Tab-separated table of C-alpha atoms in Angstrom:
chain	number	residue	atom	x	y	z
U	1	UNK	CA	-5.852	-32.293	-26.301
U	2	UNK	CA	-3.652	-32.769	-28.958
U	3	UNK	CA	-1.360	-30.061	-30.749
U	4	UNK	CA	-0.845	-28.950	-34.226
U	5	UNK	CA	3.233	-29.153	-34.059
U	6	UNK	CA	5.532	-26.705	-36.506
U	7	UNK	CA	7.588	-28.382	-39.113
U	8	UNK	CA	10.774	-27.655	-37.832
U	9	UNK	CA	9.567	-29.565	-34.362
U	10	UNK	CA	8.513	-32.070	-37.140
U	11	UNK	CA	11.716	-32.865	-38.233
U	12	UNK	CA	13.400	-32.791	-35.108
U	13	UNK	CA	11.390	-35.500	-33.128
U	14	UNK	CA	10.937	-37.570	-36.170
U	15	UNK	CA	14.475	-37.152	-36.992
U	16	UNK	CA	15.737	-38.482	-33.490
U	17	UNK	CA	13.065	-41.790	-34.018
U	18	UNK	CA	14.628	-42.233	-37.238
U	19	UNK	CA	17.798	-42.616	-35.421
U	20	UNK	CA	17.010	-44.272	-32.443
U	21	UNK	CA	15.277	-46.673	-34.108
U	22	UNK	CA	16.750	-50.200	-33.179
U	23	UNK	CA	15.322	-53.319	-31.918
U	24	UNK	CA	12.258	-53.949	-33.992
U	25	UNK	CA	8.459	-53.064	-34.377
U	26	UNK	CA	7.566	-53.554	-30.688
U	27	UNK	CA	10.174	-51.039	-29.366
U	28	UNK	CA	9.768	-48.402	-32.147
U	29	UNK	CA	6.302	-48.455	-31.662
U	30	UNK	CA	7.031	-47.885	-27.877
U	31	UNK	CA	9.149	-45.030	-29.126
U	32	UNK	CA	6.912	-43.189	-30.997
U	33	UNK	CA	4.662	-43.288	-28.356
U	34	UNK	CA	6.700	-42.526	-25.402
U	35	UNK	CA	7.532	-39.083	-28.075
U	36	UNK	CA	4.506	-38.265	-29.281
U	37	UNK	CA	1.778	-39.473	-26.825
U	38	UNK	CA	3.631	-39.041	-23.516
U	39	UNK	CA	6.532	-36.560	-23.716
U	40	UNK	CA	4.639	-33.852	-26.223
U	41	UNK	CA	0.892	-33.287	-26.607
U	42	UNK	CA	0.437	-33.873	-29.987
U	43	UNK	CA	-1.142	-37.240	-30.367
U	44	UNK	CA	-4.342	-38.741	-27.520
U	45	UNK	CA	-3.549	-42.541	-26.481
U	46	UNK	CA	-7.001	-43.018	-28.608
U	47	UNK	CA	-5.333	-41.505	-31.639
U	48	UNK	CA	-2.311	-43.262	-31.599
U	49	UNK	CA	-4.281	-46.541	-30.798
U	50	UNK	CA	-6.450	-46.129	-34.397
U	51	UNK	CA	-3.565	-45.551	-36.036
U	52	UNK	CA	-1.561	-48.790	-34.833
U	53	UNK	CA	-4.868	-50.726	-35.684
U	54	UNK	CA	-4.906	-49.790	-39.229
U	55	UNK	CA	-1.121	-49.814	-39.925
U	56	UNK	CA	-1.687	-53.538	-38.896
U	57	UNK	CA	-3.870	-54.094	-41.663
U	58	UNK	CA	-1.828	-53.085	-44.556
U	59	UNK	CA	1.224	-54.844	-45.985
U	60	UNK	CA	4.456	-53.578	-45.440
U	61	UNK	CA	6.427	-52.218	-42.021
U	62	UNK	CA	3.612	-51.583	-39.373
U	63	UNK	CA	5.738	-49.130	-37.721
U	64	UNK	CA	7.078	-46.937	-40.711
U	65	UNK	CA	3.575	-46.569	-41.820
U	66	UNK	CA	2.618	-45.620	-37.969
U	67	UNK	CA	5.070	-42.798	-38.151
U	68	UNK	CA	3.751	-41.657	-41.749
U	69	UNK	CA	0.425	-42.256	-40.395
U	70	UNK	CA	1.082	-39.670	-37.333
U	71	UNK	CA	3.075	-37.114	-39.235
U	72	UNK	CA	0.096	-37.244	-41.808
U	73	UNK	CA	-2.301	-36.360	-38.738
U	74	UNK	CA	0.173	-33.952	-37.321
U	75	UNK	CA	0.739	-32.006	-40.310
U	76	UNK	CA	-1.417	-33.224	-43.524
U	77	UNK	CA	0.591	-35.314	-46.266
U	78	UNK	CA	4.407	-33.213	-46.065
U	79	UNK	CA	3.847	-34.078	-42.463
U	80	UNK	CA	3.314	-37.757	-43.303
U	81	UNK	CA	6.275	-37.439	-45.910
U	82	UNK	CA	8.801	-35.982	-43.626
U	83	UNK	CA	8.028	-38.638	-40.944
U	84	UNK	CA	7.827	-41.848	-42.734
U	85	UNK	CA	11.659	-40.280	-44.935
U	86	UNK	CA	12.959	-39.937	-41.880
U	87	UNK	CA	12.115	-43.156	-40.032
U	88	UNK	CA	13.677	-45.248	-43.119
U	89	UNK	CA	16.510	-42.777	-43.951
U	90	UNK	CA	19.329	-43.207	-41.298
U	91	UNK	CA	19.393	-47.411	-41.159
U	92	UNK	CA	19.298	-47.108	-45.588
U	93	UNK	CA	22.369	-45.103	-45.744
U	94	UNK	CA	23.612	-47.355	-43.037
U	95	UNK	CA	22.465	-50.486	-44.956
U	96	UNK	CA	24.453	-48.866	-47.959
U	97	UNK	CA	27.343	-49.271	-46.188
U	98	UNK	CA	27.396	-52.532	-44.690
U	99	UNK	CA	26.202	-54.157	-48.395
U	100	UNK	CA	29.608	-52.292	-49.633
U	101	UNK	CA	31.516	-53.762	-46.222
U	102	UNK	CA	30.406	-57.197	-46.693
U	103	UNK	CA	30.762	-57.772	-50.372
U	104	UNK	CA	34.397	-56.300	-49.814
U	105	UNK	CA	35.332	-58.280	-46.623
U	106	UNK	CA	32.311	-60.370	-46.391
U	107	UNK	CA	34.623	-63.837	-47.436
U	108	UNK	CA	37.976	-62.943	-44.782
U	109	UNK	CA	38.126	-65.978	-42.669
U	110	UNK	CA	37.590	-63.886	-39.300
U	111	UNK	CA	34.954	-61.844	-40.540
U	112	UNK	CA	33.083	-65.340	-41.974
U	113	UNK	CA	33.433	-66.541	-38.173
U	114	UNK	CA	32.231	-63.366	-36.412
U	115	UNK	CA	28.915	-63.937	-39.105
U	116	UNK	CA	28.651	-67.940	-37.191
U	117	UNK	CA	27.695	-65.696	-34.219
U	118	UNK	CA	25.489	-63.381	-36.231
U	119	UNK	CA	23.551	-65.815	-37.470
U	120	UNK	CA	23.219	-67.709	-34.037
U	121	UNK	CA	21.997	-64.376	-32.875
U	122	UNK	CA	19.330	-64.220	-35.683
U	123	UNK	CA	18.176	-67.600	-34.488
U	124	UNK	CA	17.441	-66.524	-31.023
U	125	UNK	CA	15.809	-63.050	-32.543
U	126	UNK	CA	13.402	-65.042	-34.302
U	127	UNK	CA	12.344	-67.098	-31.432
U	128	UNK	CA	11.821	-64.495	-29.441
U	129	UNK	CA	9.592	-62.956	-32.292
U	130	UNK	CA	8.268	-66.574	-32.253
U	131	UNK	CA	6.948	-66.319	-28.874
U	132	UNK	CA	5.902	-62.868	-28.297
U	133	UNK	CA	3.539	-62.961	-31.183
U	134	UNK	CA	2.109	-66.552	-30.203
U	135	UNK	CA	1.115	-65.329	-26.985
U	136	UNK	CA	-1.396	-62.430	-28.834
U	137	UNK	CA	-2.265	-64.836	-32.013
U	138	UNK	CA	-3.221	-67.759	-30.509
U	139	UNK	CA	-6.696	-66.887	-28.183
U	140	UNK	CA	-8.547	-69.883	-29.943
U	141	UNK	CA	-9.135	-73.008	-31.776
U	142	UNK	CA	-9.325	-71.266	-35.142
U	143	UNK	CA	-6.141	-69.124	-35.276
U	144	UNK	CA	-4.195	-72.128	-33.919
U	145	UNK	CA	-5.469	-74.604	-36.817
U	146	UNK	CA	-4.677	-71.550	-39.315
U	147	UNK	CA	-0.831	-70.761	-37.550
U	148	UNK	CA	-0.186	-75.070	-37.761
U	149	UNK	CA	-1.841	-74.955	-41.700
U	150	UNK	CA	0.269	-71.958	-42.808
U	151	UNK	CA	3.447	-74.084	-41.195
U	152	UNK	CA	2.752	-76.709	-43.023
U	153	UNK	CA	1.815	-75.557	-46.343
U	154	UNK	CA	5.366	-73.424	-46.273
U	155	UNK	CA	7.265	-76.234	-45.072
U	156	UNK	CA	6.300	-78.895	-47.617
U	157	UNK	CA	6.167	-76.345	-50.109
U	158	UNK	CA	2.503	-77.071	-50.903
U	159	UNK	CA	1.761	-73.119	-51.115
U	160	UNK	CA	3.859	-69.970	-51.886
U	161	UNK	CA	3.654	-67.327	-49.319
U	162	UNK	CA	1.345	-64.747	-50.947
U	163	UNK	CA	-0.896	-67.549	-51.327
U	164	UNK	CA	-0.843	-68.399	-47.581
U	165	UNK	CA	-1.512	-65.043	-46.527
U	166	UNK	CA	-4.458	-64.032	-49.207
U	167	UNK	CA	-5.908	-67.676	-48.108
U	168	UNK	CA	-5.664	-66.420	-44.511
U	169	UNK	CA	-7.669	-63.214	-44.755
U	170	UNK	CA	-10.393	-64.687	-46.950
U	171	UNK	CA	-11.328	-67.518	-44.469
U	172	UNK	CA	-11.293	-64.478	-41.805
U	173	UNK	CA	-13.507	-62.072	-44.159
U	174	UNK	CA	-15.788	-65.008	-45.083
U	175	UNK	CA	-16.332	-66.459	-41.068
U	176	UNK	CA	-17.872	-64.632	-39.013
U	177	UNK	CA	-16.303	-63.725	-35.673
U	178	UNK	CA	-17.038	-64.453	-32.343
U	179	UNK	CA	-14.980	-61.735	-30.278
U	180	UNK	CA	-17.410	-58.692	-31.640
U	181	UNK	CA	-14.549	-56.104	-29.767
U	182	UNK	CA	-12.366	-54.086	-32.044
U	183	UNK	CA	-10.458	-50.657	-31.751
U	184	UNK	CA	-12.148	-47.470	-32.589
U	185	UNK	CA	-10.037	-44.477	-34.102
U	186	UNK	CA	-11.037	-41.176	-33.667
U	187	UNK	CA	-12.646	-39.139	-36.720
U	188	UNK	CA	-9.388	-38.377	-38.986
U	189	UNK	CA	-10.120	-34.430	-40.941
U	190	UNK	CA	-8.384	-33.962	-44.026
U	191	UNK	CA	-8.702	-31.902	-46.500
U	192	UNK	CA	-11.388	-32.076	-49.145
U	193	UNK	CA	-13.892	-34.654	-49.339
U	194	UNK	CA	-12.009	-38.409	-48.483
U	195	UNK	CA	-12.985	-40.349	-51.639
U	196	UNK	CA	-10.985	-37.199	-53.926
U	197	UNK	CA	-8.090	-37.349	-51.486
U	198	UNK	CA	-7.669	-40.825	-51.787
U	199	UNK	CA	-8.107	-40.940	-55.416
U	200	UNK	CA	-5.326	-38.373	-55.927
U	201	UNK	CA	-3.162	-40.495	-53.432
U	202	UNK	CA	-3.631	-43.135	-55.633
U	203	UNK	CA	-2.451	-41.632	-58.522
U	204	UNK	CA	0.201	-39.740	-57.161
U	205	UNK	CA	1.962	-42.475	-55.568
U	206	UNK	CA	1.120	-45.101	-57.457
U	207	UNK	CA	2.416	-43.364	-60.736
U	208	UNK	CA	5.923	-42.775	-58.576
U	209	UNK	CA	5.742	-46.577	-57.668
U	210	UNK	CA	4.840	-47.502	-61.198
U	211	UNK	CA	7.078	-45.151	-63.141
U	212	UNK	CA	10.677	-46.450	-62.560
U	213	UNK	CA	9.332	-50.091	-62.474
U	214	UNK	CA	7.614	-49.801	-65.976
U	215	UNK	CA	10.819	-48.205	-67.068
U	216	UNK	CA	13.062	-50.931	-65.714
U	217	UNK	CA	10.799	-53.639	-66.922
U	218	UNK	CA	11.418	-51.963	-70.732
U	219	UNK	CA	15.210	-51.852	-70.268
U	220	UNK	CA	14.997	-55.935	-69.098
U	221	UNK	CA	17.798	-57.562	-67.064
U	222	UNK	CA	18.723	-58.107	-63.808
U	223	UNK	CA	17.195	-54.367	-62.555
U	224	UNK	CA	13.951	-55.227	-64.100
U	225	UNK	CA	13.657	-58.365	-61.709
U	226	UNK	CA	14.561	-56.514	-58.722
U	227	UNK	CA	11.684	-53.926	-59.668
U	228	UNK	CA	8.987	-56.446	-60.281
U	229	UNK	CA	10.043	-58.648	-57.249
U	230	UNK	CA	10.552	-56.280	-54.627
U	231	UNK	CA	6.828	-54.421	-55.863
U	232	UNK	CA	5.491	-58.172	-55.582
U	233	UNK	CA	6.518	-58.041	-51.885
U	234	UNK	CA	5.280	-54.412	-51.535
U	235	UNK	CA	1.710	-56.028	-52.247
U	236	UNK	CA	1.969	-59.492	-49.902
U	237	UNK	CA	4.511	-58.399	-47.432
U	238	UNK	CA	2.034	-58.902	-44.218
U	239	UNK	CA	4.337	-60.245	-40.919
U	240	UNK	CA	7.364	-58.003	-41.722
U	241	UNK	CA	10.666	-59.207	-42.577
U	242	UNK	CA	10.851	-62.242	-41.086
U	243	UNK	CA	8.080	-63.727	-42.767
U	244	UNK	CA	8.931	-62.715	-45.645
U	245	UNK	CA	12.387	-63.942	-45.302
U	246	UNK	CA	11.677	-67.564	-46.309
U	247	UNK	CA	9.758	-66.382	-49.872
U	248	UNK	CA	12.699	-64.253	-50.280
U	249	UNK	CA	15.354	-66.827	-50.313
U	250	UNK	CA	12.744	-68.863	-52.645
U	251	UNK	CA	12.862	-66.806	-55.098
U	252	UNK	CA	16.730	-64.912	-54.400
U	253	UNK	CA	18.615	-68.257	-54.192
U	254	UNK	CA	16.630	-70.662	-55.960
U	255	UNK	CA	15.137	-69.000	-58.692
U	256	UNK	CA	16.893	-66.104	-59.564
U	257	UNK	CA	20.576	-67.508	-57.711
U	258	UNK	CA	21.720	-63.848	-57.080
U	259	UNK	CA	22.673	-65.008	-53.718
U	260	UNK	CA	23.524	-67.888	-51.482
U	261	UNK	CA	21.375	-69.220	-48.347
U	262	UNK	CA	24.207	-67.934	-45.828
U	263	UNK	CA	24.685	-64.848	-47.377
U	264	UNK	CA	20.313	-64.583	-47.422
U	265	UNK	CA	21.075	-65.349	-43.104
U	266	UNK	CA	23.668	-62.648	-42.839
U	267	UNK	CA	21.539	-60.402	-44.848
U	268	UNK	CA	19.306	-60.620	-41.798
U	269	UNK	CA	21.945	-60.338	-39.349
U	270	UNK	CA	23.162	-56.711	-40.343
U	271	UNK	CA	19.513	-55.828	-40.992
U	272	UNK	CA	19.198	-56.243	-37.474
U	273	UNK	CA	21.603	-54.027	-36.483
U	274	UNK	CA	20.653	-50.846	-38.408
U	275	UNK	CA	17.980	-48.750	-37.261
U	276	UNK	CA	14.491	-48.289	-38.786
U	277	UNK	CA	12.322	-51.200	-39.949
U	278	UNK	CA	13.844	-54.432	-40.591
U	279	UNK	CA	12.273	-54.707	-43.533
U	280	UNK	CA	15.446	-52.682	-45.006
U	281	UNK	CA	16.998	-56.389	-45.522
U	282	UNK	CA	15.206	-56.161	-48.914
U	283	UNK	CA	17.591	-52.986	-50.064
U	284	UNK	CA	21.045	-54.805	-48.440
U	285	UNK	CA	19.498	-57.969	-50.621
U	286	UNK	CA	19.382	-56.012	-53.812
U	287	UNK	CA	22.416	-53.934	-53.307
U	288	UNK	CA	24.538	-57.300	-52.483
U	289	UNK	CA	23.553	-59.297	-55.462
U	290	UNK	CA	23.937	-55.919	-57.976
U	291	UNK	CA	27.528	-56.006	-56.027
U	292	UNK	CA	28.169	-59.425	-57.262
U	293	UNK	CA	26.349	-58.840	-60.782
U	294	UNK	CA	27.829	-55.415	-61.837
U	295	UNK	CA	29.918	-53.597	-59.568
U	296	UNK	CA	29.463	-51.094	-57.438
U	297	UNK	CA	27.448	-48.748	-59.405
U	298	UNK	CA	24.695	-52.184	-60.230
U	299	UNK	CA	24.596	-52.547	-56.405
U	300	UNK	CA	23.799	-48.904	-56.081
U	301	UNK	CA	20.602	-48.789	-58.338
U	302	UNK	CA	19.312	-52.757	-57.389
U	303	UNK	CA	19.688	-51.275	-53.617
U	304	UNK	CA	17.920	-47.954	-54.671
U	305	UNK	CA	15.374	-49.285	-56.726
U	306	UNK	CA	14.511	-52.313	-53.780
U	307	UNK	CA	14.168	-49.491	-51.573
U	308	UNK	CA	11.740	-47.414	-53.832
U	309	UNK	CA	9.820	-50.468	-54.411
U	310	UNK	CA	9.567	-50.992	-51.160
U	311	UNK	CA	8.854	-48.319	-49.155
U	312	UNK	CA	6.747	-46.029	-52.032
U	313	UNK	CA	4.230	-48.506	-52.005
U	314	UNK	CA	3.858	-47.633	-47.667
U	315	UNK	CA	3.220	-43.920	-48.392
U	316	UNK	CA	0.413	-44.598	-50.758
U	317	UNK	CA	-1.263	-47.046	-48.624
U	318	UNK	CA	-1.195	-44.589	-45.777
U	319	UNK	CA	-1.919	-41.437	-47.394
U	320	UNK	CA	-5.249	-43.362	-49.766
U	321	UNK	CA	-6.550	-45.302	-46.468
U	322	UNK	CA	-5.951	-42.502	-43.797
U	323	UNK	CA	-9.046	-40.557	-44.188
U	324	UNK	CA	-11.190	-43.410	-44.108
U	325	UNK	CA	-9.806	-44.902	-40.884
U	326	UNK	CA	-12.618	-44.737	-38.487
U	327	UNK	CA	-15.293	-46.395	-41.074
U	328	UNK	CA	-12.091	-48.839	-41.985
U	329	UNK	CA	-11.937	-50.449	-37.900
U	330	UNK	CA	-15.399	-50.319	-37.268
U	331	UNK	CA	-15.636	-53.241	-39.815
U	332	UNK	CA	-15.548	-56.545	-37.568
U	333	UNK	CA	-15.270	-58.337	-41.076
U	334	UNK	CA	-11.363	-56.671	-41.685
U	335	UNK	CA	-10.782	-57.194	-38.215
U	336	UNK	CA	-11.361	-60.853	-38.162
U	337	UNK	CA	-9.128	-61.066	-41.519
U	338	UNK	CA	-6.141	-58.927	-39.996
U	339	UNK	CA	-6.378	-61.336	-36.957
U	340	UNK	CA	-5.935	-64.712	-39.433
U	341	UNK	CA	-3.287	-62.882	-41.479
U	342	UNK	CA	-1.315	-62.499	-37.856
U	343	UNK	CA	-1.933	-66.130	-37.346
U	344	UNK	CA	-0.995	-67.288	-41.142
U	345	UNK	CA	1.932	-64.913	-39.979
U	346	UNK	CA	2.622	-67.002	-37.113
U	347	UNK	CA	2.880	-70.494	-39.402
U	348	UNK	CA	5.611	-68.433	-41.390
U	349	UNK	CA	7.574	-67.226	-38.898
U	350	UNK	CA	8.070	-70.859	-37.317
U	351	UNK	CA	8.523	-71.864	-40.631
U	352	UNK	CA	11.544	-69.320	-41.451
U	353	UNK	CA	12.971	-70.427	-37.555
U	354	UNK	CA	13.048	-73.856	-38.227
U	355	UNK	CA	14.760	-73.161	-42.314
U	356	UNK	CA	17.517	-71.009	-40.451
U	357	UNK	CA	18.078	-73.066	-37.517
U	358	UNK	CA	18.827	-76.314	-39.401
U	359	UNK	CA	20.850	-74.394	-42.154
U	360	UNK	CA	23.193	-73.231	-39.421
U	361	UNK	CA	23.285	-76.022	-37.189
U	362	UNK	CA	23.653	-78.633	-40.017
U	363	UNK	CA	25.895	-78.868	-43.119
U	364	UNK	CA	23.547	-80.863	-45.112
U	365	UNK	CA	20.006	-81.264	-45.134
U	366	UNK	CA	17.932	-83.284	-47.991
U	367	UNK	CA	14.792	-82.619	-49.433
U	368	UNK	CA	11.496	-84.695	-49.076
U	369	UNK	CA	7.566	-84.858	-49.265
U	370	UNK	CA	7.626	-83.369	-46.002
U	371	UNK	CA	10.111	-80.619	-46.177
U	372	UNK	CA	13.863	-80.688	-45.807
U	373	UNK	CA	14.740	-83.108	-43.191
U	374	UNK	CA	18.774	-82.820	-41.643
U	375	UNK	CA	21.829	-84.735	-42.142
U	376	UNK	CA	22.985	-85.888	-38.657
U	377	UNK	CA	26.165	-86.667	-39.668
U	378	UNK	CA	26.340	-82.685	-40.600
U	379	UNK	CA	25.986	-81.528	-37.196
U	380	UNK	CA	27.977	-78.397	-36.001
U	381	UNK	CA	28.425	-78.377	-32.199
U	382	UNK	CA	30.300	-74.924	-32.805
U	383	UNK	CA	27.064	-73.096	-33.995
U	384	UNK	CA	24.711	-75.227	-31.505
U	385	UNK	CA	27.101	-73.750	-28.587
U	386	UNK	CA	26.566	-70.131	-29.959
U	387	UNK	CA	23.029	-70.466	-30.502
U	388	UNK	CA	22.633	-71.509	-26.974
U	389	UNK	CA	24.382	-68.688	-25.651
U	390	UNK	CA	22.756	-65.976	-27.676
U	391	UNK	CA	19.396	-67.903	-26.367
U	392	UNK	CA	20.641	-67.339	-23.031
U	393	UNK	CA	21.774	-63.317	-23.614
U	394	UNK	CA	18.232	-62.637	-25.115
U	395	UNK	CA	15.871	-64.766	-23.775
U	396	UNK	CA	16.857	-65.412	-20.372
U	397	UNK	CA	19.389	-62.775	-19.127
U	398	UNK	CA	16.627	-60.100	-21.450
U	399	UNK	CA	19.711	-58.221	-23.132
U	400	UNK	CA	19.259	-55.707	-25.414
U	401	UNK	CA	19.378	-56.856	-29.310
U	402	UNK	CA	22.514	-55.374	-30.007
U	403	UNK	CA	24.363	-56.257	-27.081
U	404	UNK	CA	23.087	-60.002	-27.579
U	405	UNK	CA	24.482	-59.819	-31.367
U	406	UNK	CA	27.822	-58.209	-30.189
U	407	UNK	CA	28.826	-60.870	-27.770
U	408	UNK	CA	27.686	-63.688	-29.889
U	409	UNK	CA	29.500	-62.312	-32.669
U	410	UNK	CA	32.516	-61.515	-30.387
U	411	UNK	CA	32.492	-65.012	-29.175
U	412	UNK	CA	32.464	-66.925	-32.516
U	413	UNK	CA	35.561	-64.937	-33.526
U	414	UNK	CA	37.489	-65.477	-30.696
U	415	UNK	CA	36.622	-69.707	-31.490
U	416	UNK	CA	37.671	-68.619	-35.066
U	417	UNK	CA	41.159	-68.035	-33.518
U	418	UNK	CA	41.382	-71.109	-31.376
């Protein structure tokens, strides 16, 4: 049976998973459970189950909104606040201070080779990503033709992301499904009747989300496009970081030219090396390209105000949806829509693998009907040789994330002496 925890013990457990945090969704969701499921008796297996399920239906990090989701069952919506702070806390201070290390050292020549093996790194990551979500996604004909559709449509640029991923769950709301199993949560209480505690959620955190964005958007400039962007990606940011990545640099490098493609890939590379969700790469984004617009103080706000935008938006999904979980899973409809949106999710992913892989293993690439196509001539055997080692480290020898990033970063330095 499951326990009613005090705050202090609250802050503690939550306080270490904030910390120990690394290595993506799939082994912070183990944490949490191995903490609140196995070691203390606070959360049932069917509890924590119900809550996974419907964290995978919103937008945004699946596993920050888990741990709001379970402090909000533990301890009502200060529990929910105190866990989901906590989770994203530590690696946003951290990310604070690799922005300000990078934009300061970022261009040494050592420190640009060590980034080669970064980025190498980052290739193998999102393989491995690659695979492990292919093996759940694709159980039939339909979520295959939708993963190879949302490839294609990214790749040619025939459809923005958002596009791809609201396309995705209509087709799986609309069509029926065949596999009638889904997973049931256990009746959430709360207090009050659930259609006035979601309607005060909504205003509540909504007007925080809103606020500082309709006050930005007044002032104009560069802060009122990192507002208005990063609350964009709030609303469409199904997958996660990395695929959103590729509609990131879209819009970063192309559009708006804050930042450069490499510095978009090393972005991702420190990201990955912070804990809590990955999804912080939006706040290092922000906070470099304020750097390089303003100063220090710009990159302060831009990185504040992308990580407002984008984790706000998580605590009012969580605490307007939470009482209504139950009636929420036992809708095969949503069900069949999360499942395409994983699969659309799937198309995007392979999309941002192959976009990162040739920009690192090829100087030039050129654009056509189909997508961007490499310059052979362009080839850099360097990179290839560090993308097949940290291949190797991650895939095959199964080290951990940051060991795999250390020795391929290690090892393109040491060819940056030679």
């Amino acid at each position: 049976m499951s326990q009613t925890p005090l705050l202090s013990d609250l802050y503690r457990v939550f306080g270490r998973i904030g910390l120990l945090s690394f290595g993506g969704p799939a082994a912070q969701i183990s944490l949490m459970h191995q903490e609140l499921v196995e070691r203390r008796p606070w959360l049932e297996e069917r509890e924590f189950l119900g809550a996974l399920s419907f964290c995978m239906l919103l937008p945004g990090p699946e596993a920050m909104q888990l741990a709001t989701f379970c402090g909000w069952k533990l301890r009502g919506a200060l529990g929910g606040l105190i866990a989901g702070s906590l989770f994203v806390l530590p690696g946003a201070a951290l990310i604070f201070c690799l922005a300000a290390g990078y934009a300061a050292y970022g261009n040494l020549p050592l420190v640009a080779a060590a980034f080669v093996g970064v980025k190498a790194a980052v290739v193998a990551i999102i393989l491995q990503a690659l695979l492990g979500l292919s093996r759940k996604v694709l159980t039939n004909k339909l979520n295959t033709a939708v993963a190879l559709a949302s490839f294609l449509a990214l790749f040619s640029a025939l459809l923005p992301f958002p596009a791809v991923i609201l396309i995705a769950a209509a087709i799986g709301f609309l069509i029926p499904s065949k596999d009638s199993t889904h997973v049931a949560a256990s009746p959430t209480p709360s207090s009050g009747k659930p259609i006035t505690t979601s309607l005060k959620a909504i205003l509540v955190w909504g007007s925080l989300w809103a606020a500082p964005a309709l006050f930005l958007w007044m002032q104009g400039g560069f802060l009122k496009d990192v507002a208005l962007f990063f609350s964009k990606l709030a609303v469409v940011s199904f997958g996660g970081a990395y695929a959103l990545l590729a509609y990131m640099v879209q819009t970063v490098v192309q559009d708006f030219g804050w930042l450069s493609t490499d510095q978009m890939m090393d972005a991702l590379g420190l990201a990955e090396t912070t804990p809590g969700p990955l999804i912080l790469v939006t706040q290092f984004v922000a906070t470099l390209s304020g750097a390089l617009q303003g100063g220090p103080w710009l990159a302060f706000t831009a990185g504040l105000t992308a990580l407002w935008c984008t984790f706000i938006p998580c605590f009012l999904w969580i605490f307007a949806g939470a009482p209504h979980v139950a009636r929420i899973l036992s809708e095969p409809r949503l069900s069949h829509a999360l499942s395409l949106i994983s699969a659309a999710v799937l198309g995007v992913i392979l999309n941002l693998s192959l976009w990162f892989t040739l920009n690192l293993l090829f100087g030039e690439t050129v654009q056509t009907g189909f997508g961007p196509l490499p310059v052979l001539t362009s080839f850099d055997l360097q990179a290839a040789l560090l993308c097949v080692l940290a291949g190797v480290a991650l895939l095959t020898l199964r080290l951990p994330l940051l060991t795999t990033l250390f020795i391929s970063a290690a090892s393109a330095t040491a060819l940056g002496w030679i």
